[in-house]
CSV table of C-alpha atoms in Angstrom, one decimal:
chain,number,residue,atom,x,y,z
A,1,MET,CA,0.0,0.0,0.0
A,2,THR,CA,1.5,3.3,-1.1
A,3,ALA,CA,1.8,6.3,1.2
A,4,PRO,CA,-0.6,9.2,0.5
A,5,MET,CA,0.8,12.2,-1.4
A,6,PRO,CA,1.6,15.2,0.8
A,7,VAL,CA,-0.9,18.0,0.4
A,8,ARG,CA,0.5,21.5,0.1
A,9,PRO,CA,-1.1,23.9,2.6
A,10,PRO,CA,-3.0,26.7,1.1
A,11,GLU,CA,-1.5,30.1,0.9
A,12,PRO,CA,-2.6,32.5,3.7
A,13,PRO,CA,-5.0,35.1,2.6
A,14,GLY,CA,-3.5,38.4,1.4
A,15,LYS,CA,-0.2,36.8,0.4
A,16,PRO,CA,0.4,36.6,-3.3
A,17,PRO,CA,1.3,33.3,-4.8
A,18,GLN,CA,5.0,32.6,-5.2
A,19,VAL,CA,6.3,33.0,-8.7
A,20,ALA,CA,9.6,31.8,-10.1
A,21,PRO,CA,11.9,34.8,-10.3
A,22,GLY,CA,12.4,36.1,-13.8
A,23,LYS,CA,14.7,38.6,-15.5
A,24,THR,CA,14.3,42.2,-14.8
A,25,PRO,CA,13.8,44.7,-17.7
A,26,GLU,CA,17.4,45.8,-17.3
A,27,GLN,CA,18.6,42.2,-17.7
A,28,ARG,CA,16.4,41.6,-20.7
A,29,ARG,CA,17.5,44.7,-22.5
A,30,PRO,CA,21.0,43.5,-23.5
A,31,SER,CA,19.5,40.3,-25.1
A,32,ARG,CA,17.1,42.5,-27.1
A,33,LEU,CA,20.0,44.6,-28.3
A,34,LEU,CA,22.0,41.6,-29.3
A,35,ALA,CA,19.1,40.0,-31.2
A,36,PRO,CA,20.0,41.6,-34.6
A,37,LEU,CA,23.6,40.4,-34.2
A,38,ARG,CA,22.4,36.9,-33.6
A,39,GLU,CA,20.1,37.0,-36.6
A,40,THR,CA,23.0,38.3,-38.7
A,41,GLY,CA,25.3,35.6,-37.5
A,42,LYS,CA,22.7,32.9,-38.3
A,43,LEU,CA,22.2,34.4,-41.8
A,44,PHE,CA,26.0,34.2,-42.4
A,45,ALA,CA,26.1,30.7,-41.0
A,46,LEU,CA,23.4,29.7,-43.5
A,47,ALA,CA,25.3,31.3,-46.3
A,48,VAL,CA,28.5,29.4,-45.4
A,49,ALA,CA,26.5,26.1,-45.1
A,50,VAL,CA,25.0,26.6,-48.5
A,51,ALA,CA,28.4,27.4,-50.1
A,52,ARG,CA,29.8,24.2,-48.6
A,53,ALA,CA,26.7,22.1,-49.6
A,54,ILE,CA,27.0,23.2,-53.3
A,55,PHE,CA,30.0,20.9,-53.8
A,56,ARG,CA,28.6,17.9,-51.9
A,57,ARG,CA,27.0,14.9,-53.6
A,58,PRO,CA,24.3,14.1,-54.5
A,59,PHE,CA,23.3,17.2,-56.4
A,60,GLN,CA,19.6,17.7,-56.8
A,61,VAL,CA,19.5,18.2,-60.6
A,62,ARG,CA,15.8,17.8,-61.0
A,63,GLU,CA,15.0,20.3,-58.2
A,64,PHE,CA,17.5,22.7,-59.7
A,65,ILE,CA,15.9,22.6,-63.1
A,66,GLU,CA,12.4,23.0,-61.7
A,67,GLN,CA,13.4,26.0,-59.6
A,68,PHE,CA,15.4,27.5,-62.5
A,69,TRP,CA,12.4,27.3,-64.8
A,70,PHE,CA,10.1,28.7,-62.1
A,71,VAL,CA,12.3,31.7,-61.3
A,72,ALA,CA,12.9,32.4,-65.0
A,73,SER,CA,9.2,32.2,-65.8
A,74,VAL,CA,8.2,34.7,-63.2
A,75,THR,CA,11.0,37.2,-63.9
A,76,ILE,CA,11.7,37.3,-67.7
A,77,LEU,CA,8.6,39.2,-68.8
A,78,PRO,CA,8.6,41.8,-65.9
A,79,ALA,CA,12.4,42.3,-66.4
A,80,ALA,CA,12.0,43.1,-70.1
A,81,LEU,CA,9.0,45.4,-69.4
A,82,VAL,CA,10.8,47.2,-66.6
A,83,SER,CA,14.1,47.6,-68.5
A,84,ILE,CA,12.5,49.6,-71.4
A,85,PRO,CA,11.2,52.5,-69.3
A,86,PHE,CA,14.2,52.4,-67.1
A,87,GLY,CA,16.6,52.8,-70.0
A,88,ALA,CA,14.4,55.5,-71.5
A,89,VAL,CA,14.4,57.5,-68.3
A,90,ILE,CA,18.2,57.3,-68.0
A,91,ALA,CA,18.6,58.2,-71.6
A,92,LEU,CA,16.3,61.2,-71.4
A,93,GLN,CA,17.8,62.5,-68.2
A,94,VAL,CA,21.4,62.1,-69.3
A,95,GLY,CA,20.6,63.5,-72.7
A,96,SER,CA,19.0,66.6,-71.1
A,97,LEU,CA,22.0,67.1,-68.8
A,98,THR,CA,24.5,66.7,-71.6
A,99,GLN,CA,22.6,69.2,-73.7
A,100,GLN,CA,22.8,71.7,-70.9
A,101,LEU,CA,26.6,71.1,-70.6
A,102,GLY,CA,27.2,71.1,-74.4
A,103,ALA,CA,28.4,67.5,-74.4
A,104,GLN,CA,25.7,65.8,-76.5
A,105,SER,CA,28.3,63.5,-78.1
A,106,PHE,CA,28.8,61.6,-74.8
A,107,THR,CA,25.1,60.9,-74.3
A,108,GLY,CA,25.2,57.4,-75.6
A,109,GLY,CA,28.2,56.3,-73.5
A,110,ALA,CA,27.0,57.8,-70.3
A,111,SER,CA,23.5,56.4,-70.5
A,112,VAL,CA,24.7,52.9,-71.6
A,113,LEU,CA,27.2,52.8,-68.8
A,114,ALA,CA,24.6,53.8,-66.3
A,115,VAL,CA,22.3,51.0,-67.5
A,116,ILE,CA,25.0,48.3,-67.6
A,117,GLN,CA,26.8,49.1,-64.4
A,118,GLN,CA,24.0,50.2,-62.1
A,119,ALA,CA,20.5,49.8,-63.4
A,120,SER,CA,20.6,46.3,-64.9
A,121,PRO,CA,22.0,44.5,-61.8
A,122,LEU,CA,19.6,46.4,-59.5
A,123,ILE,CA,16.6,45.6,-61.6
A,124,VAL,CA,17.5,42.0,-61.7
A,125,ALA,CA,18.0,41.9,-57.9
A,126,LEU,CA,14.7,43.7,-57.2
A,127,LEU,CA,12.7,41.4,-59.5
A,128,ILE,CA,14.3,38.2,-58.2
A,129,SER,CA,13.9,39.2,-54.5
A,130,GLY,CA,10.3,40.5,-55.0
A,131,ALA,CA,9.0,37.7,-57.3
A,132,ALA,CA,11.1,34.6,-56.9
A,133,GLY,CA,12.5,35.3,-53.4
A,134,SER,CA,9.0,35.8,-51.9
A,135,ALA,CA,7.8,32.6,-53.5
A,136,ILE,CA,10.9,30.7,-52.2
A,137,CYS,CA,10.4,32.1,-48.7
A,138,ALA,CA,6.7,31.2,-48.6
A,139,ASP,CA,7.4,27.7,-49.9
A,140,LEU,CA,10.0,26.9,-47.3
A,141,GLY,CA,8.0,28.6,-44.5
A,142,SER,CA,4.9,26.5,-45.3
A,143,ARG,CA,7.1,23.4,-45.2
A,144,LYS,CA,8.5,24.4,-41.9
A,145,ILE,CA,5.2,25.0,-40.2
A,146,ARG,CA,3.9,21.6,-41.6
A,147,GLU,CA,7.0,20.0,-40.0
A,148,GLU,CA,8.2,18.6,-43.3
A,149,LEU,CA,11.7,19.9,-42.7
A,150,ASP,CA,11.8,18.3,-39.3
A,151,ALA,CA,10.7,15.0,-40.9
A,152,MET,CA,13.5,15.3,-43.5
A,153,GLU,CA,16.1,15.8,-40.7
A,154,VAL,CA,14.7,12.7,-38.9
A,155,MET,CA,15.1,10.7,-42.0
A,156,GLY,CA,18.7,11.9,-42.4
A,157,VAL,CA,18.1,14.2,-45.3
A,158,SER,CA,19.6,17.7,-45.1
A,159,PRO,CA,17.0,20.4,-46.0
A,160,ILE,CA,19.8,22.7,-46.9
A,161,GLN,CA,21.3,20.4,-49.5
A,162,ARG,CA,17.9,19.1,-50.7
A,163,LEU,CA,15.9,22.3,-50.9
A,164,VAL,CA,18.0,25.4,-50.3
A,165,VAL,CA,21.0,24.8,-52.5
A,166,PRO,CA,19.0,24.2,-55.7
A,167,ARG,CA,16.9,27.4,-55.1
A,168,VAL,CA,20.0,29.6,-54.4
A,169,LEU,CA,21.8,28.3,-57.5
A,170,ALA,CA,18.7,28.9,-59.6
A,171,THR,CA,18.4,32.5,-58.4
A,172,MET,CA,22.1,33.1,-59.2
A,173,LEU,CA,22.0,31.6,-62.7
A,174,VAL,CA,18.8,33.4,-63.6
A,175,ALA,CA,20.2,36.7,-62.2
A,176,VAL,CA,23.2,36.4,-64.5
A,177,LEU,CA,21.1,35.6,-67.6
A,178,LEU,CA,18.5,38.2,-66.9
A,179,ASN,CA,21.3,40.8,-66.4
A,180,GLY,CA,22.4,40.3,-70.0
A,181,LEU,CA,18.8,40.5,-71.2
A,182,ILE,CA,18.1,43.8,-69.3
A,183,SER,CA,21.4,45.3,-70.5
A,184,VAL,CA,20.5,44.7,-74.1
A,185,VAL,CA,16.9,45.8,-73.8
A,186,GLY,CA,17.8,48.8,-71.8
A,187,THR,CA,20.5,49.9,-74.2
A,188,LEU,CA,18.1,49.5,-77.2
A,189,GLY,CA,15.4,51.5,-75.3
A,190,GLY,CA,17.9,54.3,-74.5
A,191,TYR,CA,19.1,54.3,-78.1
A,192,PHE,CA,15.6,54.7,-79.4
A,193,PHE,CA,14.6,57.5,-77.1
A,194,ASN,CA,17.8,59.4,-77.5
A,195,VAL,CA,17.9,59.2,-81.3
A,196,ILE,CA,14.2,59.6,-81.9
A,197,MET,CA,13.0,61.9,-79.1
A,198,GLN,CA,16.1,64.0,-78.5
A,199,ASP,CA,17.2,64.3,-82.1
A,200,GLY,CA,20.5,62.5,-81.5
A,201,THR,CA,22.6,60.8,-84.2
A,202,PRO,CA,23.1,57.1,-84.3
A,203,GLY,CA,26.8,57.5,-85.1
A,204,ALA,CA,27.5,59.8,-82.1
A,205,TYR,CA,25.6,57.5,-79.8
A,206,LEU,CA,27.6,54.4,-80.8
A,207,ALA,CA,30.9,56.3,-81.0
A,208,SER,CA,30.6,57.7,-77.5
A,209,PHE,CA,29.7,54.2,-76.2
A,210,SER,CA,32.8,52.6,-77.7
A,211,ALA,CA,34.9,55.5,-76.5
A,212,LEU,CA,33.8,55.3,-72.8
A,213,ALA,CA,32.8,51.6,-72.3
A,214,GLN,CA,35.2,48.7,-71.7
A,215,LEU,CA,34.8,45.0,-71.0
A,216,PRO,CA,35.3,45.3,-67.2
A,217,ASP,CA,32.1,47.3,-67.1
A,218,LEU,CA,30.3,44.2,-68.3
A,219,TYR,CA,32.2,41.9,-66.0
A,220,ILE,CA,31.3,43.9,-62.9
A,221,SER,CA,27.7,44.0,-64.0
A,222,GLU,CA,27.5,40.2,-64.3
A,223,PHE,CA,29.4,39.8,-61.0
A,224,LYS,CA,27.0,42.1,-59.3
A,225,ALA,CA,24.1,40.1,-60.7
A,226,LEU,CA,25.6,36.9,-59.4
A,227,ILE,CA,26.2,38.3,-55.9
A,228,PHE,CA,22.7,39.8,-55.8
A,229,GLY,CA,21.1,36.6,-56.8
A,230,PHE,CA,23.0,34.8,-54.1
A,231,ILE,CA,21.9,37.3,-51.5
A,232,ALA,CA,18.3,37.2,-52.6
A,233,GLY,CA,18.3,33.4,-52.4
A,234,ILE,CA,20.0,33.2,-49.0
A,235,VAL,CA,17.8,35.8,-47.3
A,236,ALA,CA,14.6,34.2,-48.7
A,237,ALA,CA,15.7,30.8,-47.6
A,238,TYR,CA,16.7,32.0,-44.1
A,239,ARG,CA,13.4,33.7,-43.4
A,240,GLY,CA,11.5,30.8,-44.8
A,241,LEU,CA,13.4,28.3,-42.6
A,242,ASN,CA,12.7,30.5,-39.5
A,243,PRO,CA,9.1,31.6,-39.5
A,244,ARG,CA,7.4,32.7,-36.3
A,245,GLY,CA,3.8,32.5,-35.2
A,246,GLY,CA,2.3,29.8,-37.5
A,247,PRO,CA,0.8,30.7,-40.9
A,248,LYS,CA,0.7,34.4,-40.1
A,249,GLY,CA,4.4,34.2,-39.4
A,250,VAL,CA,5.0,32.9,-42.9
A,251,GLY,CA,3.5,36.1,-44.4
A,252,ASP,CA,5.5,38.3,-42.1
A,253,ALA,CA,8.7,36.3,-43.0
A,254,VAL,CA,8.0,37.0,-46.7
A,255,ASN,CA,7.7,40.7,-46.1
A,256,GLN,CA,10.8,40.7,-44.0
A,257,SER,CA,12.8,38.8,-46.6
A,258,VAL,CA,12.0,41.3,-49.3
A,259,VAL,CA,12.8,44.3,-47.1
A,260,ILE,CA,16.1,42.8,-45.8
A,261,THR,CA,17.1,41.8,-49.3
A,262,PHE,CA,16.6,45.4,-50.6
A,263,MET,CA,18.7,46.9,-47.8
A,264,LEU,CA,21.5,44.4,-48.3
A,265,LEU,CA,21.5,44.9,-52.1
A,266,PHE,CA,21.8,48.6,-52.0
A,267,PHE,CA,24.6,48.4,-49.4
A,268,VAL,CA,26.5,45.7,-51.3
A,269,ASN,CA,26.1,47.6,-54.6
A,270,MET,CA,27.6,50.7,-53.0
A,271,VAL,CA,30.6,48.7,-51.8
A,272,LEU,CA,31.2,46.9,-55.1
A,273,THR,CA,30.9,50.1,-57.1
A,274,ALA,CA,33.4,51.9,-54.9
A,275,ILE,CA,35.9,49.0,-55.1
A,276,TYR,CA,35.5,48.7,-58.9
A,277,LEU,CA,36.0,52.4,-59.5
A,278,GLN,CA,39.2,52.3,-57.4
A,279,ILE,CA,40.6,49.2,-59.0
A,280,VAL,CA,39.7,49.5,-62.6
A,281,PRO,CA,40.9,52.8,-64.3
A,282,ALA,CA,38.6,54.7,-66.6
A,283,LYS,CA,39.1,54.1,-70.3
A,284,GLY,CA,41.6,56.5,-71.8
A,285,SER,CA,43.1,57.5,-68.4
């Protein structure tokens, strides 16, 4: 026969129940201040893990092809449509400025360099992060809240190698290809608006372009697109793998991924442009 369980005496009236001591607001404040640093560290850790998993076997060829086609299908048409007015605005603005300065002969080179070096990689990055990155984040976030990723880890399958790596590689490859498309379409749009609407001459437009442009300008444009595609894929995957608050948290994670990607893209673009202008001398200098 077991002994009866001891009964805890009731609390005397007027005395509040005893609560486990917690952290004071002063003690919680440092942890809140360090939260952005922790998130940044986790983001960089995911980037390193993805970079390592790229070279591991087996490579998910089918998943990569499916994601490549999906990313390309949702970004090709918007990229072409956006690049035309973007190139036109740059051509019109640069053409108006060069007319005021009396340097109409350099309109073509200045507008084309602006499109290739700055506008084209940024358009690619914004479209990929806004269209493809949000879809990737929503897909991974829904898998996370349905515990599919936990089931994959239990079965010994790495979610990073199985799901994240093909998506990041797809965004990088599509970004490089779209950058070439936008450069061509934007240049043609700028040529049309400068020659037709601003009474420019085709010969001066092409001559100024060949006089100012050089191959490293195209190289840095493609390199920017590659880096921007990697950043967009990593940020979307990170927020998708770490949703908070159930289905509502997935929507919040999508919004956060797009905003964080935009901030990182503009900062990285500034750094890469400054380094390029310091390393590569201007043509003719």
